[in-house]
Coordinates of C-alpha atoms and ligand atoms in Angstrom, one line a residue:
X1 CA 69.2 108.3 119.1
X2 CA 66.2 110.6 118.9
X3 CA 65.7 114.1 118.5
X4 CA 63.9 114.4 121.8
X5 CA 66.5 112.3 123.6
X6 CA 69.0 115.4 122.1
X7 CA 67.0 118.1 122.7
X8 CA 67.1 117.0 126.4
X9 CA 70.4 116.6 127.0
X10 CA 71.6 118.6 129.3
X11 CA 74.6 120.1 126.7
X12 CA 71.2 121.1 125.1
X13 CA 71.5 125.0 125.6
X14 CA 69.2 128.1 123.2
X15 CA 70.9 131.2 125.3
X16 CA 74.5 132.9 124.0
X17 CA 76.9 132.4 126.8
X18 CA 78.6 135.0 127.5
X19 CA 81.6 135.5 130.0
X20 CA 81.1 132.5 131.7
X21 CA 77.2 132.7 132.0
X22 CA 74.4 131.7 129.9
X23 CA 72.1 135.1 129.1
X24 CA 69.8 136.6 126.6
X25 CA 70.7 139.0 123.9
X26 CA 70.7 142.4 124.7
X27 CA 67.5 143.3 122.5
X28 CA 65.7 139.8 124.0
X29 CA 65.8 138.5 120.5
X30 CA 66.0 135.1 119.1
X31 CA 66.1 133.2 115.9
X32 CA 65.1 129.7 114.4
X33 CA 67.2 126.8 114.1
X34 CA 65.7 124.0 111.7
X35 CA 66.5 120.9 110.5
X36 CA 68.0 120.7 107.4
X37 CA 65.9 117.3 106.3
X38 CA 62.7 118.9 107.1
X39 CA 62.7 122.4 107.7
X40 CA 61.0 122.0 111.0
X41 CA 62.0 124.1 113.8
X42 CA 64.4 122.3 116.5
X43 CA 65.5 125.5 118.5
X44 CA 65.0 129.3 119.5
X45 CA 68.2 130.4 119.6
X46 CA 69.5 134.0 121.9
X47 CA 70.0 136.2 118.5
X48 CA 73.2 138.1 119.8
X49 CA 73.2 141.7 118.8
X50 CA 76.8 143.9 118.5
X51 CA 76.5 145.0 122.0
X52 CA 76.5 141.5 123.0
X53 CA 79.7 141.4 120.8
X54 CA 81.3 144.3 123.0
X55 CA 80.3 143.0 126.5
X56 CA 82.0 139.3 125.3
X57 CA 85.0 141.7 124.0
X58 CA 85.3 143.5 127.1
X59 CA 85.3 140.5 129.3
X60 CA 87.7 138.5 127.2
X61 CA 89.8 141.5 127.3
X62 CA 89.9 141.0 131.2
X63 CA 89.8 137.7 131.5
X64 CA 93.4 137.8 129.3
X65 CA 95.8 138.5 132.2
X66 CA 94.7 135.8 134.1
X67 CA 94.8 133.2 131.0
X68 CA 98.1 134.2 129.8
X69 CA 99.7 134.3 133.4
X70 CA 98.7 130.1 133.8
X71 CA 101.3 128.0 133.2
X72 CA 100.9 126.4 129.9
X73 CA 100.5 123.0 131.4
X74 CA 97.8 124.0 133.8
X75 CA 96.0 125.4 130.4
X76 CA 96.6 121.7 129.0
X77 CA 94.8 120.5 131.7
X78 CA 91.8 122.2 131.4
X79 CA 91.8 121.5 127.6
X80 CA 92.3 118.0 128.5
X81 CA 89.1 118.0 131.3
X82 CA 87.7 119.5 127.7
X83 CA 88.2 117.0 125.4
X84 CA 87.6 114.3 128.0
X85 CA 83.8 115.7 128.6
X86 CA 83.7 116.0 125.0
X87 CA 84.3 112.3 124.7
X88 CA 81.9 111.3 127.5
X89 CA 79.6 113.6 125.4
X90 CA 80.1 111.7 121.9
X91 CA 76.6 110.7 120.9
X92 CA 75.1 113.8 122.4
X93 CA 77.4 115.4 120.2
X94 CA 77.2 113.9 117.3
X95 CA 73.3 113.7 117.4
X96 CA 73.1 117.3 117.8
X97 CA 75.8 117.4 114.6
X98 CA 73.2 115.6 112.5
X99 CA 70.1 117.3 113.4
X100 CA 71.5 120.9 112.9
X101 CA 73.6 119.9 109.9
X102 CA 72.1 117.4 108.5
X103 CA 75.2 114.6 107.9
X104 CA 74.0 111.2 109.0
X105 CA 75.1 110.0 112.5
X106 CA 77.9 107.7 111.4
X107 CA 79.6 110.8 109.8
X108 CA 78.8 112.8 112.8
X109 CA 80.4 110.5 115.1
X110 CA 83.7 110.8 112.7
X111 CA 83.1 114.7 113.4
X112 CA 82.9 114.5 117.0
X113 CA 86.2 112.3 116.9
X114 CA 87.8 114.5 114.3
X115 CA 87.4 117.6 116.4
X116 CA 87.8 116.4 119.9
X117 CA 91.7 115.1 118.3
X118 CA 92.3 119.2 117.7
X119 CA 91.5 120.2 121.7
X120 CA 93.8 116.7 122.5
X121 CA 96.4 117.6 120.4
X122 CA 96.6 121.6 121.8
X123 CA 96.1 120.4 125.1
X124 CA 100.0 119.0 124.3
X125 CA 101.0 121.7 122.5
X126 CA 100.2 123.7 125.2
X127 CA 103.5 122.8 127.0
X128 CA 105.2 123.2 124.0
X129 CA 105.9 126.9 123.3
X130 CA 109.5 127.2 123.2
X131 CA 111.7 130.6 122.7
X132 CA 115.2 130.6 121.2
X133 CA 118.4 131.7 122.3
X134 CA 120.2 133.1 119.2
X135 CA 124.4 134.6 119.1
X136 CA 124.9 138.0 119.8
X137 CA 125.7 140.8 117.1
X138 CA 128.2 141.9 119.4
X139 CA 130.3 140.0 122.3
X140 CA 128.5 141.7 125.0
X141 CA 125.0 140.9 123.7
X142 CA 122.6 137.9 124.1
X143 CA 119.5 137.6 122.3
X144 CA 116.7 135.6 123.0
X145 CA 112.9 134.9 121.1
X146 CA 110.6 134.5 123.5
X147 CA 106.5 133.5 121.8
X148 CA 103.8 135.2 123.7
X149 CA 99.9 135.0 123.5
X150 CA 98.4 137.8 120.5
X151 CA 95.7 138.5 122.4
X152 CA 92.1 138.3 122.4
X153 CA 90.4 136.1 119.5
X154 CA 87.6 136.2 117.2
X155 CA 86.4 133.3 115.6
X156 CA 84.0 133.0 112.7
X157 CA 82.9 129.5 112.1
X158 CA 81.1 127.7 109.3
X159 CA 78.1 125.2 109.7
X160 CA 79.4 121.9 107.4
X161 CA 82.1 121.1 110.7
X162 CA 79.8 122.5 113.4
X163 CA 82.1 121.2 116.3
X164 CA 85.8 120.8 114.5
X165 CA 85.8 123.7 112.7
X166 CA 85.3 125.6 116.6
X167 CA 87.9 123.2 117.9
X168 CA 90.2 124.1 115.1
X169 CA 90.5 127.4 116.2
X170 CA 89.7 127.4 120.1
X171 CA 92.2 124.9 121.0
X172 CA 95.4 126.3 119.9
X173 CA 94.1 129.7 120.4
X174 CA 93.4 128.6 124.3
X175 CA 96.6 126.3 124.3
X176 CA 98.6 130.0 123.4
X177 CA 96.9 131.8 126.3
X178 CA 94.3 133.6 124.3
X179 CA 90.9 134.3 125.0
X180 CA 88.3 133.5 122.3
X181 CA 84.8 135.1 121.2
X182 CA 83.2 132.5 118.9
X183 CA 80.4 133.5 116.4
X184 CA 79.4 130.5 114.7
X185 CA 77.6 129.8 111.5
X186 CA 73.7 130.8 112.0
X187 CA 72.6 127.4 110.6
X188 CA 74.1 125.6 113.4
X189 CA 75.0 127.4 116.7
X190 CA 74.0 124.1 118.8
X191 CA 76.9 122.5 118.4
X192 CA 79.1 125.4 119.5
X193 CA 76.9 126.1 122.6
X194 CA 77.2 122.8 123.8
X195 CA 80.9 123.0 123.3
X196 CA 81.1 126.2 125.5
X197 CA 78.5 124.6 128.1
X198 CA 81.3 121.5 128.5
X199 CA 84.4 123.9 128.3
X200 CA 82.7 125.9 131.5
X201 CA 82.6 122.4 133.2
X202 CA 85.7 121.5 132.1
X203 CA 86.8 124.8 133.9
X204 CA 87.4 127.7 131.5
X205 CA 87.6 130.5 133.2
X206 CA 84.8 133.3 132.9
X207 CA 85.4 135.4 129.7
X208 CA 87.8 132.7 127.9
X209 CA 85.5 131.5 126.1
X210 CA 82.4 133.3 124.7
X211 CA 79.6 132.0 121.9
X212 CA 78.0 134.1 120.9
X213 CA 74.8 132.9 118.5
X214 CA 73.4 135.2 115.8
X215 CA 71.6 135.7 112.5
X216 CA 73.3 139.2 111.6
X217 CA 76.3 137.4 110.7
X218 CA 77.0 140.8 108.5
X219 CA 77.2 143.5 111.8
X220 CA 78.7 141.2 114.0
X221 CA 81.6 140.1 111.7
X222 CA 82.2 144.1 111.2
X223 CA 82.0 144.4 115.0
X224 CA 84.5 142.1 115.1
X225 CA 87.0 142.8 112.5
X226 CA 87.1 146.6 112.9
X227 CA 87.5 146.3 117.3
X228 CA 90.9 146.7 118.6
X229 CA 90.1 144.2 120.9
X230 CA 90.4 141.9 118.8
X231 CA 93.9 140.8 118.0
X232 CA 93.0 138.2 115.4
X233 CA 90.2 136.5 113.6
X234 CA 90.5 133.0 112.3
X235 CA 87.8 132.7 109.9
X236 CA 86.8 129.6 108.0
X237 CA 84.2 130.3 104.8
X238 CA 83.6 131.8 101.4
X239 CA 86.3 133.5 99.8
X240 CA 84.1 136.3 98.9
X241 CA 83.1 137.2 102.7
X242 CA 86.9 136.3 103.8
X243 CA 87.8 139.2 101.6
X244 CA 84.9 141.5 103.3
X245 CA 86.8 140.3 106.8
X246 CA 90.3 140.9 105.6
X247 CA 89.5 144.6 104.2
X248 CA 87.5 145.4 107.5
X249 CA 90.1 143.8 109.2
X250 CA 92.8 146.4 107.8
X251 CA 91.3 149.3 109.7
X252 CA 93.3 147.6 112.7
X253 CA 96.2 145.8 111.4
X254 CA 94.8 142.6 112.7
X255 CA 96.4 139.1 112.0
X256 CA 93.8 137.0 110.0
X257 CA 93.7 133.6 109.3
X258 CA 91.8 132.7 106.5
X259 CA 90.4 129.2 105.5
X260 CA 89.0 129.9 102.7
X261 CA 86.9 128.3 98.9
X262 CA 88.3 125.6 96.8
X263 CA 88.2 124.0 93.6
X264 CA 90.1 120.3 94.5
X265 CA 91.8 118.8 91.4
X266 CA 91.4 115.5 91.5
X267 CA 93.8 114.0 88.7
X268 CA 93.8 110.1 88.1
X269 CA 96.4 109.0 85.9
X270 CA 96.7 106.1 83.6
X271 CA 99.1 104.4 86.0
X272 CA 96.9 104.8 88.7
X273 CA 95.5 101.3 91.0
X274 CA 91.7 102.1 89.3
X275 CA 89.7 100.4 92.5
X276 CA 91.9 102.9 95.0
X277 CA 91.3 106.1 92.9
X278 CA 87.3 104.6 92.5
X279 CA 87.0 104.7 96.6
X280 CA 89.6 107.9 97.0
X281 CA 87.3 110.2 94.1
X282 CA 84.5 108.5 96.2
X283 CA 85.8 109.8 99.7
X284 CA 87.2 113.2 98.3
X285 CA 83.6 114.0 96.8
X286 CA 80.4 112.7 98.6
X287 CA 82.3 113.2 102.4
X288 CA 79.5 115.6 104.1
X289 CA 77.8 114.9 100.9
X290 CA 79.9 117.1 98.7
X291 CA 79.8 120.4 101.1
X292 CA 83.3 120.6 102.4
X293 CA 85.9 123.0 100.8
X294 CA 88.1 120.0 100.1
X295 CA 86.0 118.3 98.6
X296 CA 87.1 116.9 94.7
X297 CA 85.6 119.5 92.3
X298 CA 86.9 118.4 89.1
X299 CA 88.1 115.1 88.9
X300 CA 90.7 114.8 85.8
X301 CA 91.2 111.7 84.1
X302 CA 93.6 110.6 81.8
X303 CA 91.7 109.8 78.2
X304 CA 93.2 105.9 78.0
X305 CA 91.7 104.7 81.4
X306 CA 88.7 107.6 81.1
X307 CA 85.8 105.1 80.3
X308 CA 86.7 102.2 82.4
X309 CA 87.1 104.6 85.6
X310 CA 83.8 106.8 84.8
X311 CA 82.1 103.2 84.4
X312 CA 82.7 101.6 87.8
X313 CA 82.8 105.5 89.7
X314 CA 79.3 105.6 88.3
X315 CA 78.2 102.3 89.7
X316 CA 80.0 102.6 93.0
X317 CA 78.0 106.5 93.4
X318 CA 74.6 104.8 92.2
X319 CA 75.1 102.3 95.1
X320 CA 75.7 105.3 98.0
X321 CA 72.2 105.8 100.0
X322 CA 70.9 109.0 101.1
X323 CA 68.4 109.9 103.4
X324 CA 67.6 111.9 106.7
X325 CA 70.2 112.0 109.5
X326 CA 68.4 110.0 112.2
X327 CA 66.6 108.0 110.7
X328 CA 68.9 105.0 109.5
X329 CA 72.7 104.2 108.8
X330 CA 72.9 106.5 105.2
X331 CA 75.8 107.5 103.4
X332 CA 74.6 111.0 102.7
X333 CA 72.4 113.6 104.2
X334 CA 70.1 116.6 102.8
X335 CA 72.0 119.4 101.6
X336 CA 72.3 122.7 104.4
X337 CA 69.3 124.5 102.7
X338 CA 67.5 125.9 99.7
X339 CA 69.7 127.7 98.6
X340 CA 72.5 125.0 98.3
X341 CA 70.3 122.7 96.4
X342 CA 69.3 125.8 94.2
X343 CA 73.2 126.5 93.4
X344 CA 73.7 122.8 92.6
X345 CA 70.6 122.6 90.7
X346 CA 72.0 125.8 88.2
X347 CA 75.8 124.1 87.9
X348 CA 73.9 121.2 86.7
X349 CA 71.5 122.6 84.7
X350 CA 74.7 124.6 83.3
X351 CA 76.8 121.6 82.4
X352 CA 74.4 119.1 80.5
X353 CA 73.0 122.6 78.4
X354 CA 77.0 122.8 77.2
X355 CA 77.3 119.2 76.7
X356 CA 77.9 117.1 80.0
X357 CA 76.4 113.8 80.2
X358 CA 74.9 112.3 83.0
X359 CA 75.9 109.2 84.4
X360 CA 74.3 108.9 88.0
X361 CA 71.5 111.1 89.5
X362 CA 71.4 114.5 88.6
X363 CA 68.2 115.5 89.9
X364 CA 66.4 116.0 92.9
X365 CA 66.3 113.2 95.3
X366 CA 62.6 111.4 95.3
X367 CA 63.1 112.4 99.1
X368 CA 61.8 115.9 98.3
X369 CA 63.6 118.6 100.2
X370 CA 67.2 119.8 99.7
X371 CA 68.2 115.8 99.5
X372 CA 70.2 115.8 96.1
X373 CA 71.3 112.5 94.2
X374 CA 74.5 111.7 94.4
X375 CA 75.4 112.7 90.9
X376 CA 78.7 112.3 88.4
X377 CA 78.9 114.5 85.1
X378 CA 81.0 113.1 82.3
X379 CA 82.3 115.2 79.6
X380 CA 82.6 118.7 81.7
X381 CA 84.9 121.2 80.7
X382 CA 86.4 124.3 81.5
X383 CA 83.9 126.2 79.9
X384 CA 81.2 125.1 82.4
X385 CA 80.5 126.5 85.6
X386 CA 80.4 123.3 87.5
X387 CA 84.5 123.6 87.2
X388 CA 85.0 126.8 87.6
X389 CA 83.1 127.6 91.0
X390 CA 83.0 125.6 94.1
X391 CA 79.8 123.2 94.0
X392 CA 79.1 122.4 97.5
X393 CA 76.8 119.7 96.9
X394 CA 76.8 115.6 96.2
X395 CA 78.1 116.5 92.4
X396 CA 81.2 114.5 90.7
X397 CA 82.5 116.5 87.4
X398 CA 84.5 114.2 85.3
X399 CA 86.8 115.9 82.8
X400 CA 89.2 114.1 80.2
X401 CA 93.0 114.8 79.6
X402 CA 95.6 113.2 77.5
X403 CA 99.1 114.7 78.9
X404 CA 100.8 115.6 82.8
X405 CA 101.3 118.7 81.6
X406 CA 98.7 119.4 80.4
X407 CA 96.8 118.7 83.3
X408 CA 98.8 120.0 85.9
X409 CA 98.6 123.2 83.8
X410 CA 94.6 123.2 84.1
X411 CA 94.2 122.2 87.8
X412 CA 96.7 125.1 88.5
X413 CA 94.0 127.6 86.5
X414 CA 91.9 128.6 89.0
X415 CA 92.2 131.3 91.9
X416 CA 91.9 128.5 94.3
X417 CA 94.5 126.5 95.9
X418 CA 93.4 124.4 98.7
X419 CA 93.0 120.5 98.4
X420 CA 94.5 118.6 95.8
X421 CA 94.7 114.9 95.0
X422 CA 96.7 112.4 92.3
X423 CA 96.2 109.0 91.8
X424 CA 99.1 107.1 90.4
X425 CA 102.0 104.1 91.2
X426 CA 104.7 106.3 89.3
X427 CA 106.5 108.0 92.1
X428 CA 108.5 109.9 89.9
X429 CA 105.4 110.9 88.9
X430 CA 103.9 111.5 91.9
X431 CA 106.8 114.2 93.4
X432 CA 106.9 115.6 90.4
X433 CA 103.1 116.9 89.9
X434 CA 102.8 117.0 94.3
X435 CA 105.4 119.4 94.0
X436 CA 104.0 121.8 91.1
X437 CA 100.4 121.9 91.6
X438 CA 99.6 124.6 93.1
X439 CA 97.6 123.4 96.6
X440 CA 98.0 123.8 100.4
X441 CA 97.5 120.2 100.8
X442 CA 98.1 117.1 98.1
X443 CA 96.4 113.7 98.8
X444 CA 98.5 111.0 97.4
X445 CA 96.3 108.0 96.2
X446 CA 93.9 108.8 99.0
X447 CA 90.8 110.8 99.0
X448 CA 90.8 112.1 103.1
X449 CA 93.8 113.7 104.4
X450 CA 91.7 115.8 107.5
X451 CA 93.8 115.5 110.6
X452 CA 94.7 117.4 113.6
X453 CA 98.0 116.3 113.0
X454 CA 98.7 117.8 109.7
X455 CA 98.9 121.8 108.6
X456 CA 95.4 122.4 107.1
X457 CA 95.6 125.6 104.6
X458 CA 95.5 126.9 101.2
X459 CA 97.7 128.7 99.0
X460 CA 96.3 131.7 96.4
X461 CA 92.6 132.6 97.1
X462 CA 91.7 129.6 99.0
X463 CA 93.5 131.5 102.6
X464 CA 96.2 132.2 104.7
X465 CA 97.9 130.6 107.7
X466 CA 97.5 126.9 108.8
X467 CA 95.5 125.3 111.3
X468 CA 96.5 122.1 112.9
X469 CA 100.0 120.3 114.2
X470 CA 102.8 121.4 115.5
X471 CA 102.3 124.9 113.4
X472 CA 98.9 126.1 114.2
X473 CA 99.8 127.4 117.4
X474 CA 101.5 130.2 115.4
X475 CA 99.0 131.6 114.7
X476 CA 98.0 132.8 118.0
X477 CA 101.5 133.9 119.1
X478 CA 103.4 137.3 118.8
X479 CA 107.4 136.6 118.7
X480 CA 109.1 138.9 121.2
X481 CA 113.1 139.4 120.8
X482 CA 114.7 140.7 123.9
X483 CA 118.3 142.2 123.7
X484 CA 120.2 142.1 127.0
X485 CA 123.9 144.0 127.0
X486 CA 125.7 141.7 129.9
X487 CA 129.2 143.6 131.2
X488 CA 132.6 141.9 130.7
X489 CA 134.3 141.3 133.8
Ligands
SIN501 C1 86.1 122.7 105.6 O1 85.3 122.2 104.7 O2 86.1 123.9 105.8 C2 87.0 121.8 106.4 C3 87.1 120.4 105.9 C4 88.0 119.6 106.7 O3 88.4 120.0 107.8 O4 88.3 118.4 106.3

């Protein structure tokens, strides 16, 4: 695949799309889109400004009626016609994936699959909504739950899953009979254009879905928070802007959903299969080369088996190649920008001043660039930045322990509670730290537990609600209890 052979694709699109057409921005602005392993310029994008925001609000907010009146299995068959062009679509996809984000193709592919399963598995859902019938307080009453669409969406998407993180939210939003606006990350709007030029051929009506490209993330976010419009935001990102959102959002009682930082524990105990915990630590660190928010941040191990494991998790991340997207079969890509490799530069810097050694990498990759080497750090602590903040980059931290308690009490010690992972053949052991660590999700002797089919969320700081299965429609529905006082004979 190559970059002109993407660009001229006809899912190829630089204009916001807005209520079922493609159009400028209202100021005729634009803004670059480059590639991560070069910096060279690979699109001018429509730079949407907040007016945009209102005209995509105002049509959403008419097309509503007509989405929430369909049956939910003539939604399912639009999100199906979806995620079928979708699939037709793969390599398009997943070569626009690499050249915006920079992960290499084979990982981009795995994106494409990952978050074409989220439209499939809504498109199901969609026929799924069920009320309840629950007994009467008194003999002449009958009370019934009925789940309706919330309303119009906002969703603000991050650039490391430029296409599942959209799906994530868009297909149980549209499953529930809600409209969507969809700002996505300014790194990599490509991906979500493409996505709303194969959802208009799939069929979505005009204003159902709207994408609406921009680099003043800051205005449009507000724009969207503080409209009453807008009945929820699903937001994945930073904790610190999800907290920005949420207070915004407060001006108008909106639901939020939150996907938020983390800070994975990774704990390998002494009774742990060494070679599966080796290729789990491997998978839960260097996926997207380190910049997902489940990604393993500090990976504990206990002192007995500490040398042995840091040995062969050392060879095993020397051996992982890196280089740029399209340009061979690599296991990791350049980070997103200069700034990324700046913040893992500083966490590195950080840990070997206080003492961490380094056992692979740590330094620039001879690539030049923002390509990193795929790094591990032995001997971090607590005291070092590299495990108290998220690192977002290709960076392994290994810390020692000597007791369960001891570290289940330090991998609960941070305001983040997302991923979580334990390695071990004890399944006492095993229930008994799953079920105190404190985590929206626990990997149990595996290092990748994405799927559409499981409730993706964090506990504490790291978010609120859950996306995926059976219970991310939720999200997107209002529960309505009607009361009806039926006469005795
Ligand atoms: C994320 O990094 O925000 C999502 C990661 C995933 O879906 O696995």
């Amino acid at each position: 695949m190559t970059r002109a052979s993407i660009l001229g694709s006809k899912i190829f699109r630089q204009q916001a799309f807005i209520a079922g057409r493609w159009t400028d921005s209202g100021d005729g602005s634009t803004f670059d889109v480059s590639d991560p392993a070069d910096g060279s310029v690979i699109a001018r994008v429509t730079n949407c400004t907040t007016e945009d925001v209102q005209r995509a609000l105002d049509q959403a907010s008419v097309a509503w009626d007509g989405w929430k009146d369909r049956t939910g299995k003539e939604r399912a068959a639009i999100l199906r016609r979806w995620f079928d062009l979708m699939i037709e679509n793969r390599d398009h996809l997943a070569g626009l994936i690499s050249l915006e984000q920079g992960k290499p193709l084979r990982e981009a592919a795995d994106e494409v699959t990952y978050g074409t399963a989220y439209i499939e598995w809504f498109a199901e859902e969609a026929k799924r909504v069920e009320g309840h019938i629950l007994p009467g307080h008194q003999r002449d009453k009958r009370i019934m739950v009925i789940r309706q669409p919330i309303g119009v969406v906002a969703a603000i998407t991050p650039w490391n899953f430029p296409i599942a993180m959209i799906t994530r939210k868009c297909a149980p939003a549209l499953a529930a009979g809600c409209p969507v606006v969809v700002k996505p990350a300014s790194q990599t709007p490509l991906c979500a254009l493409a996505l709303a030029e194969l959802g208009r051929l799939a069929g979505l009506p005009d204003g159902v879905l709207s994408v609406l490209p921009s680099n003043r993330s800051a205005a449009i976010g507000k724009h969207l928070t503080e409209s009453r419009i807008v009945r929820k935001l699903s937001f994945t990102g930073s904790t610190q802007t999800g907290r920005i959102l949420l207070q915004q959002s407060a001006s108008t009682i909106k639901k939020a959903s939150m996907e938020l930082g983390g800070n994975a524990p990774v704990i390998i105990f002494d009774d742990a299969d060494i070679d599966k915990a080796v290729d789990g630590a491997l998978a839960a660190k260097f996926r997207n080369a380190g910049q997902t928010c489940v990604c393993a941040n500090r990976i504990y191990v206990q002192s007995s088996i500490y040398d042995e494991f840091a040995a062969r998790f050392a060879l095993a991340v020397e051996r992982l190649t890196v280089g740029a997207s399209l340009q061979g079969d690599f296991d990791l890509g350049p980070l997103i920008d200069e700034k990324a490799l700046g913040k893992v530069r500083e966490l590195v810097a950080d840990a070997t001043d206080k003492g961490a050694v380094v056992l692979a990498g740590g330094k620039v990759h001879d690539l030049g660039g923002t390509f990193y080497k795929p790094t591990v750090l032995s001997g971090v602590t607590e005291r070092m930045a590299i495990a108290t903040e998220e690192v977002f980059g290709p960076v392994a931290s290994l810390l020692r322990f000597n007791t369960e308690a001891e570290v289940i009490a330090r991998a609960n010690d941070t305001e983040f509670g997302l991923a979580s992972y334990i390695f071990s053949q004890n399944i006492d052991r095993v229930f008994r730290v799953a079920e105190k660590i404190e985590a929206g999700m626990v990997g149990i002797n595996t290092g990748l537990i994405s799927t559409e089919i499981a409730p993706f969320g964090g506990v504490k700081e790291s978010g609120l609600g859950r996306e995926g299965s059976r219970f991310g429609i939720e999200d997107y529905l209002e529960m309505k209890y009607l009361c009806l006082s039926v006469e005795a004979e």
